[in-house]
Coordinates of C-alpha atoms in Angstrom, one line a residue:
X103 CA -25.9 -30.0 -9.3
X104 CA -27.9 -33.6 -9.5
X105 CA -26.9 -33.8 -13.4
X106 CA -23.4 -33.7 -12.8
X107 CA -21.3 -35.7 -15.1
X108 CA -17.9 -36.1 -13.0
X109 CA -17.0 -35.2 -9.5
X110 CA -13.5 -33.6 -10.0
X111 CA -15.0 -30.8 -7.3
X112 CA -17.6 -31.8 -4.4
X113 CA -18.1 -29.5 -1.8
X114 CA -18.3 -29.8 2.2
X115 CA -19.8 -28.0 4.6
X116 CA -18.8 -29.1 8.0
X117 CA -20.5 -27.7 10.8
X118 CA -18.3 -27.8 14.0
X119 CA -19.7 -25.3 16.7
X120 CA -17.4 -24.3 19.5
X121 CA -18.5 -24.3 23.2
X122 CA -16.5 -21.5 24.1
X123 CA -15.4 -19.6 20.4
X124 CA -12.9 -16.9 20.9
X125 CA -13.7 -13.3 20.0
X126 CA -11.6 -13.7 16.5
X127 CA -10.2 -16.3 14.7
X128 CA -6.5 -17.5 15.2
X129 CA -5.9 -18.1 11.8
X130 CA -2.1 -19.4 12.0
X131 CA -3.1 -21.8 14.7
X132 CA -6.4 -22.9 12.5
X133 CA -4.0 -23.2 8.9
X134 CA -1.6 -25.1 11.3
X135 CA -4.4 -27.5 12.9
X136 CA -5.6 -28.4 9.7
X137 CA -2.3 -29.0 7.6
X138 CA -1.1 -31.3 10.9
X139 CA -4.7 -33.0 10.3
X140 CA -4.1 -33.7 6.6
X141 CA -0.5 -34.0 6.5
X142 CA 0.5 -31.8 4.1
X143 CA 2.6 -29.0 3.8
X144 CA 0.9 -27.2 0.8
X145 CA -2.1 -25.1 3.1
X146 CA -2.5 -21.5 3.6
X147 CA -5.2 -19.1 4.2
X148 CA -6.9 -17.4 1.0
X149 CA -5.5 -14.1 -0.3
X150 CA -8.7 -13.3 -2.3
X151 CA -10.7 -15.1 0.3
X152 CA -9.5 -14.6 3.1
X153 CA -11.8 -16.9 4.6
X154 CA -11.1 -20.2 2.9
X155 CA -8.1 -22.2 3.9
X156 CA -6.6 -23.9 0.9
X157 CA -4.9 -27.3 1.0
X158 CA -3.5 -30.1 -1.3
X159 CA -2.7 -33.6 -0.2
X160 CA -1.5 -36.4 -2.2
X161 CA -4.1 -38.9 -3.7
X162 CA -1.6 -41.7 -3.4
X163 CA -1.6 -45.0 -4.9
X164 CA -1.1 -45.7 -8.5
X165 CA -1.6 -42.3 -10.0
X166 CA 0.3 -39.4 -9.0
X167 CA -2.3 -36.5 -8.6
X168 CA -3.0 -34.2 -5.7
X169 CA -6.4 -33.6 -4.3
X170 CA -7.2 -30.4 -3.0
X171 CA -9.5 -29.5 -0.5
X172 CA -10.8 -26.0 0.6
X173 CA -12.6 -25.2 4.4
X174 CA -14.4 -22.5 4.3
X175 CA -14.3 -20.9 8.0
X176 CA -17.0 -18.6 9.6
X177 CA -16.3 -16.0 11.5
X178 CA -19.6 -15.7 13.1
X179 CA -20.2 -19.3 14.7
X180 CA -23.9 -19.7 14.7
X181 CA -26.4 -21.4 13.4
X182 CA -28.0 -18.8 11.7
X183 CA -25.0 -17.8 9.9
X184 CA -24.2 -21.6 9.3
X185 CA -27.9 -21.9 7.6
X186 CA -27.3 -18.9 5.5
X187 CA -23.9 -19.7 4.5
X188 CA -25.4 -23.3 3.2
X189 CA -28.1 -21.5 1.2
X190 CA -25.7 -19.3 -1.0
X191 CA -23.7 -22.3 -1.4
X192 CA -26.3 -24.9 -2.6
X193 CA -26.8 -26.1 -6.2
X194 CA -23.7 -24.6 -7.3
X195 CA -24.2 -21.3 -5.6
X196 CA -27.1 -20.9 -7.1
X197 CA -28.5 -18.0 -5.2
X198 CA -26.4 -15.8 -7.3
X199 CA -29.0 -16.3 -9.8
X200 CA -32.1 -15.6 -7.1
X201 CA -29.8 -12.6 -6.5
X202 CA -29.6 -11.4 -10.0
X203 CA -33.9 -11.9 -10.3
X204 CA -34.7 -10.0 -7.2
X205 CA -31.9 -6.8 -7.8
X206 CA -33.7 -5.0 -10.0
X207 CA -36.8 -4.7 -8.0
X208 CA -35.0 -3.4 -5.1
X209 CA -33.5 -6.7 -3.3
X210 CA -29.8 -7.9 -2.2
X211 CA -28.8 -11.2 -1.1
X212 CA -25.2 -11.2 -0.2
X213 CA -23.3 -12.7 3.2
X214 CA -25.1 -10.8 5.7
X215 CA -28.8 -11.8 4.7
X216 CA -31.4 -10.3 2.4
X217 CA -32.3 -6.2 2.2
X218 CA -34.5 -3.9 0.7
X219 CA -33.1 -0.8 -0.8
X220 CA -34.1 2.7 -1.0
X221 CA -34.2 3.3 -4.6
X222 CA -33.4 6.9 -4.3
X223 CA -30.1 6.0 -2.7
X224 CA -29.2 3.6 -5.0
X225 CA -27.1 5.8 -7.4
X226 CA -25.2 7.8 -4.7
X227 CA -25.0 5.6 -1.7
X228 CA -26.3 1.8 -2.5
X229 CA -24.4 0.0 1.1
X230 CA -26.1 2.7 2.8
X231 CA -29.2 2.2 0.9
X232 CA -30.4 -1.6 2.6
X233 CA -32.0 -2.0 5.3
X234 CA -31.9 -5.9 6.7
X235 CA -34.9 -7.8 5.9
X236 CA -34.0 -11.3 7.1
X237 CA -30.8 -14.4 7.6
X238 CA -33.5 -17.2 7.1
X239 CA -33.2 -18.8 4.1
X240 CA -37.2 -19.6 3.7
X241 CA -38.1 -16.2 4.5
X242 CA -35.9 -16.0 0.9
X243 CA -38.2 -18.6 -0.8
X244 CA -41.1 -17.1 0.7
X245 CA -40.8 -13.6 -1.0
X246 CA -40.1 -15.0 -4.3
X247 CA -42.8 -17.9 -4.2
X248 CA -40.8 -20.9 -4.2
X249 CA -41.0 -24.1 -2.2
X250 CA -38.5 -25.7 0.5
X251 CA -37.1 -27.4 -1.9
X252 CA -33.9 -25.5 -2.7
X253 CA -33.1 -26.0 0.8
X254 CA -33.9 -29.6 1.2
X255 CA -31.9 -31.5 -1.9
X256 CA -35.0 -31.8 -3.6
X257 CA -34.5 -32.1 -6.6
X258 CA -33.1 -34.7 -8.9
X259 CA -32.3 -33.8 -12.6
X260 CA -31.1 -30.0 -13.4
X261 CA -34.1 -29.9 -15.6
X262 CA -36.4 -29.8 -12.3
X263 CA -34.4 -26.7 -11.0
X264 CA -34.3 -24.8 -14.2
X265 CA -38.2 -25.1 -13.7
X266 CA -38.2 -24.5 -10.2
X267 CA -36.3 -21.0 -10.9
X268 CA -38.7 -20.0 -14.2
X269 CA -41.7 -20.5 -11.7
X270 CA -41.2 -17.5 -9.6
X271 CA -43.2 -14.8 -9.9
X272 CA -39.7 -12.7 -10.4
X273 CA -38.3 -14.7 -13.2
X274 CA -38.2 -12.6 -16.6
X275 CA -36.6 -13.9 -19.4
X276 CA -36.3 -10.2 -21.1
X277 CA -33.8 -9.5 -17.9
X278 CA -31.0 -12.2 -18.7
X279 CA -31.2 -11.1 -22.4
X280 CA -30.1 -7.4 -21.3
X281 CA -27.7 -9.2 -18.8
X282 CA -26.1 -10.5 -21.8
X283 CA -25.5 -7.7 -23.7
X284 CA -23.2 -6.3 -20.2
X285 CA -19.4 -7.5 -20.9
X286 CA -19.4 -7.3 -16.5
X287 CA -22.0 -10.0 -16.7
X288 CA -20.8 -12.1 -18.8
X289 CA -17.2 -12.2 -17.0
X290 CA -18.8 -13.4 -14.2
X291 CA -21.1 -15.9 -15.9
X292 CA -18.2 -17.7 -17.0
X293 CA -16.9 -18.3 -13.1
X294 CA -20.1 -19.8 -12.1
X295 CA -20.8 -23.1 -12.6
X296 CA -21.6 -25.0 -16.3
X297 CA -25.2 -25.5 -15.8
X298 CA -25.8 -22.0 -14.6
X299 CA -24.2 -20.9 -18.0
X300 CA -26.6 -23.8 -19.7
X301 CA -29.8 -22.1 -18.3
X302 CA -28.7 -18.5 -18.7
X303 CA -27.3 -19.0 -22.6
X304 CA -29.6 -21.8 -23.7
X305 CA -32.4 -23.0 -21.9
X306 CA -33.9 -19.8 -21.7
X307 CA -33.8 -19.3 -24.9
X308 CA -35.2 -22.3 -25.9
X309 CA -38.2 -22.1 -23.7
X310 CA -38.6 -18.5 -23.9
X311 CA -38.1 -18.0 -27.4
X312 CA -36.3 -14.1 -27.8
X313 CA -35.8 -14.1 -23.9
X314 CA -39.4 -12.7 -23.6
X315 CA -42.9 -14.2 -22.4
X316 CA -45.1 -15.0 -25.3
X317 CA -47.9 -12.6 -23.8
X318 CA -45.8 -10.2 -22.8
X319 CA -47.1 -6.2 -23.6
X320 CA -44.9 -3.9 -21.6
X321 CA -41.0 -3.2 -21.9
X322 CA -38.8 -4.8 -19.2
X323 CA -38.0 -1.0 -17.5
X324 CA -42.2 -1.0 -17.0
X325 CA -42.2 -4.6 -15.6
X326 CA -39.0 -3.5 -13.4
X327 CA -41.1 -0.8 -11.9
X328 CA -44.8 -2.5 -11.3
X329 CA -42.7 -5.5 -10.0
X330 CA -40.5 -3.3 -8.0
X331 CA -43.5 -1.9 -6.2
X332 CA -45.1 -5.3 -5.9
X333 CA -41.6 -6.5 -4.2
X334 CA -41.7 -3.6 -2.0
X335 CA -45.6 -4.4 -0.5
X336 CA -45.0 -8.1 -0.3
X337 CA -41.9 -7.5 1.7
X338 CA -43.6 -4.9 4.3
X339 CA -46.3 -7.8 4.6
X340 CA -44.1 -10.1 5.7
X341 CA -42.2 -8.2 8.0
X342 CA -44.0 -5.0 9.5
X343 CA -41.3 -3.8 11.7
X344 CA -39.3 -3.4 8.3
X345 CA -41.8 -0.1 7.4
X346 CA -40.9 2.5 9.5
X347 CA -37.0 1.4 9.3
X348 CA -37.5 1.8 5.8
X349 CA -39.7 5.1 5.4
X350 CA -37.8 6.6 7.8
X351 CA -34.1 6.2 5.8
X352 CA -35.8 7.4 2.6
X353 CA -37.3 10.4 4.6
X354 CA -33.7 11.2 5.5
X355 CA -31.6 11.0 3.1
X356 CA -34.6 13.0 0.7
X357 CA -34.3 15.9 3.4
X358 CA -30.5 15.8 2.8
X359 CA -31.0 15.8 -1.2
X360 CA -33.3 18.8 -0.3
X361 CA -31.1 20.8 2.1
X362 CA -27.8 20.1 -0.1
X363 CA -30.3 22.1 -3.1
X364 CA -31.6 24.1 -1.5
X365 CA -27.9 25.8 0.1
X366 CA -26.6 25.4 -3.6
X367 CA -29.4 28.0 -4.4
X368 CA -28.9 30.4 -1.8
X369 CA -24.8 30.6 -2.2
X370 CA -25.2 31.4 -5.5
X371 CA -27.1 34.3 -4.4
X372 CA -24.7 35.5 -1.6
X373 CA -23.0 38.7 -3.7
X374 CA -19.0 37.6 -4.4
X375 CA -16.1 39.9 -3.7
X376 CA -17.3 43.6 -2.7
X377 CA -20.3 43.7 -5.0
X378 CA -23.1 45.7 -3.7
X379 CA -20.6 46.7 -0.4
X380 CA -20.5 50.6 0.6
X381 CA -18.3 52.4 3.5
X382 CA -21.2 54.3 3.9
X383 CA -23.5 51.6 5.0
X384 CA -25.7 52.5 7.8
X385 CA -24.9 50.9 11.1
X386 CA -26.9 48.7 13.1
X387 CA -28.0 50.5 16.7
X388 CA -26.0 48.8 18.9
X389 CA -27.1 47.9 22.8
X390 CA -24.7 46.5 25.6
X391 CA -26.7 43.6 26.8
X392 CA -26.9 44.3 30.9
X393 CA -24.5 42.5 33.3
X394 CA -26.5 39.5 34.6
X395 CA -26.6 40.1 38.4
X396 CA -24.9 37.7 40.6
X397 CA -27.5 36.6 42.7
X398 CA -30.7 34.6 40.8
X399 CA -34.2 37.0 41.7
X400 CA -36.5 34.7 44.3
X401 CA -39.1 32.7 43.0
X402 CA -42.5 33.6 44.0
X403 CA -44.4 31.1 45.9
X404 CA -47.4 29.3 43.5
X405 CA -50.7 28.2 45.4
X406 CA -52.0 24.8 45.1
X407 CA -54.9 25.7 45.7
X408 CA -57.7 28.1 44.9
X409 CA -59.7 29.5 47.6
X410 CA -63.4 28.3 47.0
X411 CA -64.9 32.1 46.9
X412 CA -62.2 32.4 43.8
X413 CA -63.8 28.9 42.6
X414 CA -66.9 30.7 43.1
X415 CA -67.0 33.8 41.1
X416 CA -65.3 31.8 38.5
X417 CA -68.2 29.5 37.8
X418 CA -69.9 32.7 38.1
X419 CA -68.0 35.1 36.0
X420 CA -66.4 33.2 33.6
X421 CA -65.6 35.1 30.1
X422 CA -66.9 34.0 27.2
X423 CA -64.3 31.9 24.7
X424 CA -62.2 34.3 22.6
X425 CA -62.9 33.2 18.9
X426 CA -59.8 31.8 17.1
X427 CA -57.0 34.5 16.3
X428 CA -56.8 34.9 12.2
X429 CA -54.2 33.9 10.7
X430 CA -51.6 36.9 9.5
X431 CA -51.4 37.7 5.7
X432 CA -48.4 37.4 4.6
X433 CA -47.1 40.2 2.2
X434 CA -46.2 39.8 -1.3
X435 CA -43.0 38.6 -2.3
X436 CA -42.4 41.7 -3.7
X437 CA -43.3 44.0 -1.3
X438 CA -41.8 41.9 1.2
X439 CA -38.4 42.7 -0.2
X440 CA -38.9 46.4 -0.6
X441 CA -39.5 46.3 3.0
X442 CA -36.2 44.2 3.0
X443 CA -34.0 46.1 1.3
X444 CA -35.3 49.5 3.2
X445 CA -35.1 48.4 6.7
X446 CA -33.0 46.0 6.9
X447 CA -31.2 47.4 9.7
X448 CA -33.8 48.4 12.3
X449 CA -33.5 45.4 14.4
X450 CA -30.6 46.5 17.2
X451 CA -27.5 44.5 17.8
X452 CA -27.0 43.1 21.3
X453 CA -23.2 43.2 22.5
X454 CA -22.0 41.9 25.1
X455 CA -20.4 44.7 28.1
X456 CA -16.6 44.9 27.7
X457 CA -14.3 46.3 30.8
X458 CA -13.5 49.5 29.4
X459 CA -13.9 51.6 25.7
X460 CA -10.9 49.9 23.4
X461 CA -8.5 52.4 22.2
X462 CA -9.5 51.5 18.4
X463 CA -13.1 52.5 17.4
X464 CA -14.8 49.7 15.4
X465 CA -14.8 50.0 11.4
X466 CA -16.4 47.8 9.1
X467 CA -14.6 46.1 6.3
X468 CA -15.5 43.5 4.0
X469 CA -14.5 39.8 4.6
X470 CA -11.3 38.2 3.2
X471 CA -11.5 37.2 -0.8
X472 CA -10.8 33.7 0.5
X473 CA -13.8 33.8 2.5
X474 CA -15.6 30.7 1.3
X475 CA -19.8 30.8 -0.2
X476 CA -19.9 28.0 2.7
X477 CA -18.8 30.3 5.4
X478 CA -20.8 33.3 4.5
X479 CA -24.3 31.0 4.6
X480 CA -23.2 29.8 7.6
X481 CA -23.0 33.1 8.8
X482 CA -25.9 34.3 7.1
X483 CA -27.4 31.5 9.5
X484 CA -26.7 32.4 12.8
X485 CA -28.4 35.6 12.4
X486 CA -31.5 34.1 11.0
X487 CA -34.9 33.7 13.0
X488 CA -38.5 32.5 11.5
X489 CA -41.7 34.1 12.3
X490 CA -43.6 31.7 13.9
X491 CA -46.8 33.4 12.6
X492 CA -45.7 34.2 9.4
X493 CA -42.9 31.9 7.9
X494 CA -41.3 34.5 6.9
X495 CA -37.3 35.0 7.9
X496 CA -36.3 37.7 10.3
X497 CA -33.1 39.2 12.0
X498 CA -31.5 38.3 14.8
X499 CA -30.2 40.6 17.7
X500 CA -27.1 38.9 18.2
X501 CA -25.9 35.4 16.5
X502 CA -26.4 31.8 18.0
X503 CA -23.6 30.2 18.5
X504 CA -20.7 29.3 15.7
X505 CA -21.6 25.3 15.9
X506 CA -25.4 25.8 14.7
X507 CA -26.2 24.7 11.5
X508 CA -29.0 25.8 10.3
X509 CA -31.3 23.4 8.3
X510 CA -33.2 25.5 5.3
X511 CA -35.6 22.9 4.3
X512 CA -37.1 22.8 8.0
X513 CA -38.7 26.1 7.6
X514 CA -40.9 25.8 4.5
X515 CA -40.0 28.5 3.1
X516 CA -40.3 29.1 -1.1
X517 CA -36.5 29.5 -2.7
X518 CA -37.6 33.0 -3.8
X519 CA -38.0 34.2 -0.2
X520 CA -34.5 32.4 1.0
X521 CA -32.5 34.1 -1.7
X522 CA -33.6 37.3 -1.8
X523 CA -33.0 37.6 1.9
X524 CA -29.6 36.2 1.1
X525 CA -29.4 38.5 -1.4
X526 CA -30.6 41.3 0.3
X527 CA -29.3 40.7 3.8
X528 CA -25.7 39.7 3.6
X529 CA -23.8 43.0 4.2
X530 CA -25.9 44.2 6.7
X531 CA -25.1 40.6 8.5
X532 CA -21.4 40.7 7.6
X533 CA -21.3 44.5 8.9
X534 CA -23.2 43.2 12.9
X535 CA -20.7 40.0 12.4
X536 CA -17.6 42.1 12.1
X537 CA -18.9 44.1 15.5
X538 CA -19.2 40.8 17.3
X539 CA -15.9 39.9 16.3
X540 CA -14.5 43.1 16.8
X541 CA -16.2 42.7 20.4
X542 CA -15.3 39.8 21.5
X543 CA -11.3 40.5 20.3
X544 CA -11.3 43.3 22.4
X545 CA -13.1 41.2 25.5
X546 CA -10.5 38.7 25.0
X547 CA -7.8 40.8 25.4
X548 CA -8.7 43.1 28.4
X549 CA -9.4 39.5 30.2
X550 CA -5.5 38.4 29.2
X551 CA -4.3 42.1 30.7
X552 CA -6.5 42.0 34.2
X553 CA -5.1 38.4 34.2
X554 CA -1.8 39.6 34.1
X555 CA -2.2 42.6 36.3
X556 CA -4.0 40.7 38.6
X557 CA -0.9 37.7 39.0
X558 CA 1.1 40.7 39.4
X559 CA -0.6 41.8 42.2
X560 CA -0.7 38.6 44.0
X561 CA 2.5 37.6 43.7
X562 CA 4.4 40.5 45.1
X563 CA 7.8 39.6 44.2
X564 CA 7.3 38.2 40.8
X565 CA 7.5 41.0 38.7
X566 CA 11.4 41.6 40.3
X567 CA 12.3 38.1 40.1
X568 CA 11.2 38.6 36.4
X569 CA 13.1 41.6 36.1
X570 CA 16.5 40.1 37.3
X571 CA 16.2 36.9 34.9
X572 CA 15.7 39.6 31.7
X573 CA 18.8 41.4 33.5
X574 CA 20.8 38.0 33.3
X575 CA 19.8 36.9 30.5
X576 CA 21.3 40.0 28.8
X577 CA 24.3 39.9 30.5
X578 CA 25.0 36.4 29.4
X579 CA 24.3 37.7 25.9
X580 CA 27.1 40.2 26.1
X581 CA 29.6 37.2 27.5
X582 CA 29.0 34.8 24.6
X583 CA 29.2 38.0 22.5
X584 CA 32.8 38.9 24.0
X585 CA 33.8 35.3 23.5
X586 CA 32.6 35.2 20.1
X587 CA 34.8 38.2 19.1
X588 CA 38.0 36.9 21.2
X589 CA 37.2 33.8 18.7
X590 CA 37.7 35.6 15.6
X591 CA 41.1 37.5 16.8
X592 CA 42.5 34.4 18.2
X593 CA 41.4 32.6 14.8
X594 CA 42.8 36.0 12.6
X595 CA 46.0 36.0 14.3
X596 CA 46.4 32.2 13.8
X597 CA 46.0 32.5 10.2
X598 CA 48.6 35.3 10.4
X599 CA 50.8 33.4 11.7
X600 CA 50.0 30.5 9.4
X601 CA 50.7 32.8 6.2
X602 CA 53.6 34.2 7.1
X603 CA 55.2 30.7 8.1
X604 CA 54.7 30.1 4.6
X605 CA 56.2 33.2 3.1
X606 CA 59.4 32.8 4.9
X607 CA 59.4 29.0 3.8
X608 CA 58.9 30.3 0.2
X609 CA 61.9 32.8 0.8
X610 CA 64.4 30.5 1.8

């Protein structure tokens, strides 16, 4: 700062660009280079900041103090990042306290450049809630309204800064008086520098008498909100391309917030356990889908041209234009789901052909209790069409397949129509789920059996060799059995032996 009454801690910023800089740093080589250059033994590498070497080296002479000295390293060796790294460091860092203006009306500065937030995102996701603005420090000082002069060392007395920062259109006093009043804040107020802590605790105050402008009419929250917007306007000004980045992450993550609702809704409707479930619940008609044939059907050959008598009798003969189709009603909601609930099941179920008729006859049973809400909505999913005429949600003939994920929100639908089909529609879904399963089990296993018999048939023989290996096997079974039992008796007849050696000893 220019006021500064001692210099018992001056800060360098050396720029040393390398011709040919490695893809990372070697940081024991670089904490090695620079102790060797200083000769000293006290310097390591930052634990905190990892990317600060620290260093002490004797002052020598009369006194007997050490001077330290900290080198800041950058990982990213360019000039850019050199000019940025210089503007958070200037003035006793004093872009923290640009930062702490421009963060309520939607803006971060921190080491990778200045972003604008989406302000929905803020609360559940606020990394992933910035989208990059800019690395150039004016482009900074442009948004806010301030001059070069932060950049440039223009300044001479910490009185000119304190009124170089109060002249921004995004200085309010009423927002440093709320900082205050935050125990978080004020931990890190003490860590900055003493003249930041001056103009936060005191010159404000003194200048702005109750941290508020004297015509101030509207609370800070209202002035965090107009100025917000303002923020927002002035930033997609300045930098265009930054719209669409920005409308189009809010537009994303507000279709997520919608979908996530939106399936809360509908699995609370799903019926739990066996409620509403019935043995007697009428069976979908059920249609083997036919065996695709082998050989794809010819194309017929298209015309490129017309002949001119058809050219003709079309200028002649040419209908009149059909007038627009009307649009279909759609039914009430409530005679919608009377229809629902009464024919529910009229739509076949498409199966694929299997081999030959399984020896078990299909029978419907409800799912697992451990069957999660999430699974069943899945499920409900993949036998879920939309009329494209109507809106309105139909059945499937057979399921799509088990990686779709079906997005709710897409459709337009009103929650009332989603959850009574839900409602409505599960066990008939569950009951045509259960045959495809029950299908495709049986498919599975008749492929595994004319796999087998088929190796069988090719390989002669294999089904003898296998035969005498089950033969050996069993005999080698009955040998370790037979040594197992000689085992015992030779063991047994030992211990005989053993106990009666001991009895005669106890005789004599």
């Amino acid at each position: 700062m220019p006021s500064k009454a001692d210099y018992g801690d001056i800060d360098f910023l050396v720029s040393g660009f390398l011709s040919n800089p490695s893809a990372a740093v070697d940081w024991p080589a670089m904490v090695s280079a620079v102790s060797s250059a200083f000769d000293t033994t006290h310097c390591r590498r930052g634990y905190l900041n990892t990317d600060v070497i620290f260093s002490a080296i004797p002052a020598g002479g009369e006194n007997d103090f050490w001077v330290q000295i900290d080198i800041k390293i950058l990982e990213k060796r360019d000039e850019q990042s050199f000019a940025w790294e210089k503007f958070q460091l200037n003035y006793a860092s004093g872009s923290k306290m640009l930062g702490s203006l421009i963060k309520p009306l939607g803006m971060t500065i921190d080491p990778e450049g200045l972003h604008i937030r989406v302000e929905e995102m803020e609360q559940t996701n606020f990394p992933g809630s910035m989208v990059f603005v800019s690395k150039d420090p004016w482009d900074v000082l442009k948004i806010v309204g301030l001059d070069r002069r932060f950049l440039y060392e223009g300044f001479t007395g910490n009185e000119q800064i304190y009124q170089y920062f109060a002249s921004s259109w995004v200085f309010q006093p009423a927002h440093f008086a709320t900082r205050l009043e935050d125990e978080k804040f004020l931990k890190h107020l003490e860590e900055r520098s003493a003249p930041w802590v001056h103009f936060v605790k005191e010159w404000i105050s003194e200048h702005y008498p109750g941290y508020r402008f004297h015509d101030q009419d509207i609370s800070l929250t209202e002035w965090y909100q107009t100025s917000r917007a303002a923020m927002r306007e002035k930033v997609f000004t300045l930098f265009p391309s930054i719209t669409p980045m920005f409308y189009a992450k809010r537009a994303t993550y507000l279709k997520e917030v919608e979908e996530q609702r939106l399936r809360e809704v509908l699995m609370k409707a799903i019926p739990t356990n066996r409620e509403g479930w019935d043995e007697d619940l009428p069976r979908p008609r059920v249609i083997v889908k036919p065996v695709s044939p082998a050989t794809p059907p010819m194309n017929p050959t298209i015309l490129t041209d017309k002949p001119s008598s058809d050219l003709l009798s079309d200028a002649i003969f040419k209908a009149p234009p059909s007038p627009p189709n009307t649009p279909p009603l759609k039914p009430s909601l409530s005679a919608w789901v009377a229809r629902l609930s009464n024919g529910r099941l009229d739509t076949p179920l498409y199966i694929v052909p299997l081999p030959r008729t399984p020896p078990l006859p299909f029978t419907a049973h409800p799912p697992s209790a451990t069957m999660s809400l999430k699974a069943k909505l899945l499920c409900i999913a993949r036998w879920t069409l939309f009329s494209p005429s109507t809106g309105l949600p139909y059945l499937a003939r057979d399921p799509r397949e088990k990686k779709f994920e079906m997005s709710w929100s897409d459709h337009g639908v009103s929650d009332e129509i989603l959850v009574a089909w839900v409602r409505e529609m599960w066990w008939g879904i569950w009951v045509r789920q259960a045959h495809v399963n029950y299908v495709g089990m049986w498919k599975r296993r008749f492929e595994k059996e004319d796999t087998k018999v088929a190796k069988a048939k090719q390989e002669p023989g294999a089904a003898a060799e296998t035969e005498a290996k089950g033969h050996k096997v069993e005999q080698m079974a009955e040998v370790r059995e037979d040594l197992d039992a000689d085992l015992k008796t030779v063991e047994h007849q030992a211990r005989r032996e053993k106990i009666l050696g001991r009895l005669a000893t106890l005789t004599t």
